[in-house]
Structure formats: structure tokens, C-alpha cells
Amino acid sequence: MTETQNFDKTSLLRLAFKGLTEDELQEMATVSQLCSYPPEHILCREGAYEDIFYIIADGSAVISKNISEEDGERILRIAGKGDLVGEMALIQNAPRSATVRTLTDFTALEMGKKDFETLLSRSPSMALNIIRTTLDRMLSNDQLAIQELQNTNKVLRQLDRNKLEFIQVAAHELRTPLTVLKGYVNLLSTFPAIKETPALGQVMDGITKGADRMHEVVNTMLDATRIGNETLKISAVPVPLKRIFIELSGDFVKAAAERNIELIVEQDPNTPSINADPSLIQKALVHLMVNAIKYTPDGGKVIFRSRPVTLENNAQGVELSVTDTGIGLDAEHHELVFEKFYQVGDVAIHSSGKTSFKGGGPGLGLAIVRGVARAHGGKVWVESSGHDEVNFPGCTFYLQLPIDPPKPLA
Ligand code: ATP
Ligand code: MG
């Protein structure tokens, strides 16, 4: 780097810091040096503690940030004449938040933090002006970032819609041949040759179970497209939760017994009936129950509770919860598990049964539960101290619903 002779530092400083007096600009010029760099020179390195800031006199530099190992580096902006880079180093003792690399032959006025601070301590009005300019620049950078985020969100929403449409088409296309297949399997099982040969009967059972499971997955896909749609309308009727609870736990007695899991129902006797869509409420509870059994090892417990509650908006409601003594869930996944297709861990090592320990699934159950909760003006969340396949801390999933769903949705 070299100091370039006869360069008018004050006119560049005037461009960068509006509102400073000529004396203040002169003073600033005395503590700044003009330096030149070739292209591809790193001026600031993300993560490093450096205390120089630059006012670009000539050339341009790219400012980029490392997003993640997967997504690599992202360009934030290209800076040119009159722009400041590395100005955060003047205000806070933090590592560089981005990397700045020269793109062309490059000249900048440089100032060290110490010189800058000495200068500021002599003139509070200058300090104020500089900080104002620096904050203005940071604000306009923020606005650019917000704009970019809004655009990205728009694209993501569209991609999400495309994904839902794809699932819908795929599920419809799979359902027709599956129905044909099930029809023929039923017909085949009536053939005397099959009835009289136990080995063939077992094969037919296997095919029937496989086809039924596929049918369930296809239906879950269709539910996810319908319930994931924000415009879902519900037709509310009185739903006797206490009875639904008993019926539902009855449906799971066999699956739980096969895995030696104890099913416990604890209902507060004051649990009220709610006005809701019974089939949607049932679907949501089934998904929570299947998960609780699926992620609990043999010999564990699943507790199904209901109680009346006052909701956040002071309306009366109910809280339904499913507690298990299973593998638990780390805090980082507590929100994300409610996204469509989100699964924790290696999906490839899942076993295939619906309620077998860590059995597979498309990852749509909890997205459906959240869709049902939202459509009724309620909410769902999970509490767990973390994932642990030795001590099995378990999870509790809570579903809160108002007694009356919000009017516009009903
Ligand atoms: P699907 O429900 O579509 O058959 P899935 O069960 O994998 O498939 P979700 O019900 O949406 O999908 O659950 C998402 C993920 O959340 C699961 O893959 C699992 O990792 C985690 N999870 C859900 N319930 C529990 C639970 N009770 N204990 C531990 N982890 C759970
Ligand atoms: Mg599930």
C-alpha cells in the first residue's frame, strides 16, 4: 500500500461525512492515510477483530457474508467511491460482520480506531455528526436487507404453494391405481386356492397391509394440502371431547399393547365440549397419539390429558395434551417439527411401521396438527427437555382450542 501524493483528502471526507465544518474535515484529514491496493485484496475479514475503517476514494470492493457451510458466501453489496466500509469497528468492539474484498485497483482513506477516538474526544459536535452519518448508512443498509428479505419471502411462499400443488397432484395420481390394486387384492383373497393355502394367505395379508398403509400416507398428503392451505374453512358443530378421547384411546389400545406401552387417559371432569370440526380435531389427535407411541420405546407410557383453560385472549378454551416417555426433542426443533416434511435425524434409518419404534412417515403429521389448531383459532406447541435415547425424557405436545372458533373462520 502506498500514500498517493496530492490527493484532496478533505473533498472525499466532505462527500462521506456531510455536515462537518472545514476545520473538522481538515483535522480528520490529518489522521487519515491514503492507501492503494490491487484487485482481490482482503480489506476486512469476517470474524476478525480489526480496527481500521475505510472511505473509498477510487475503485470498488465487494462486501460478502458467510451464511452457512451449506449456503456458502452471499454478496451483500458492492461498495464504490465515497462509501464507508468497516465503520462498525469505530462504534463497537465486535469482530467484522462481513468480508470486504477489492474488485479493482483500489484506493481508500484509512483511519485507525485510536486516532479516530482521539479526534472525537476533542470535538463532540464532530462526533455527533459522524455517528449520525454512520447510523444513516447502517439504516439504509438495513432497509436494503429488509427489502431483499421481503422478496425472498415472496419467492419462498410461491415455492411452498408449488410444493403443496405437487403433493396434491401426486396424491391424486397415486390414489386411483391404489384403489384398483386394493379391489383386486380383495377379489383375489376370495379365490379358493388362496383360502386353502396358508402361506398364500400370509402373502395376501402382507399386500393388504402395505396397500392400506400407502392409502393412509396418500390421505395424509391430501390432508396436508387441504389443511396447510391458509384459507381452510371449518364447519363447527359441538364436539364432545370427553367421548372422543375415550374412543380414540380405545383405537390405540392394540397398537400400544403390541409395544407394551401403557396408555393413560386423565380427563379433568370439567373439560367442556367445544364447537369445532370433529373430523379435523380427530385427525389432529390421531397424529399426536401416533407420534407419542412411535417415538416411545417398548415398555413406556403415553398420557392423554384434557382440562379447561383460559386462553391468552381471555376466552374460555380447552387444553389437550399428549405426554410420552420417549426419545424427546431438542429445543432447536421445537418450532420446526410443525413444518411440512420436517423430520429430525436420519430418515433413511427409520423403520417402516406406522407405530413401530421410530417408524417412518412423510413428516406431515404435525403440520396437519398446526393447520387444524390455526383453523380453529388455537395453537399447538411442544415441551421437552431434549433428545436422549438413554434416559428418554419424553415430550408433551399441547393443543389449545377455544370453545368457540373465531367468527370469520366458522
Ligand atoms: P407422519 O406424521 O407424516 O407420518 P412424522 O411422524 O415423521 O411423519 P410429524 O408427525 O410431522 O412427522 O413429526 C415431525 C418430526 O417430529 C418427527 O419426524 C419426529 O422427528 C419429531 N417428533 C414428533 N413427535 C415426536 C415425539 N412425540 N417425540 C419425539 N419426536 C417427535
Ligand atoms: Mg407423525
CSV table of C-alpha atoms and ligand atoms in Angstrom, one decimal, residues 287-288 290-291 294-295 360-361 363-366, ligand 2:
chain,number,residue,atom,x,y,z
A,287,HIS,CA,-51.3,-37.6,14.7
A,288,LEU,CA,-50.3,-36.7,18.2
A,290,VAL,CA,-49.3,-42.0,16.7
A,291,ASN,CA,-46.2,-39.8,17.3
A,294,LYS,CA,-43.9,-44.1,17.6
A,295,TYR,CA,-41.2,-42.2,19.5
A,360,GLY,CA,-41.2,-43.8,9.2
A,361,GLY,CA,-43.7,-41.3,7.8
A,363,GLY,CA,-43.2,-35.7,8.1
A,364,LEU,CA,-46.7,-34.2,7.6
A,365,GLY,CA,-48.5,-35.1,10.9
A,366,LEU,CA,-47.5,-32.1,13.0
B,2,MG,MG,-46.3,-38.1,12.8
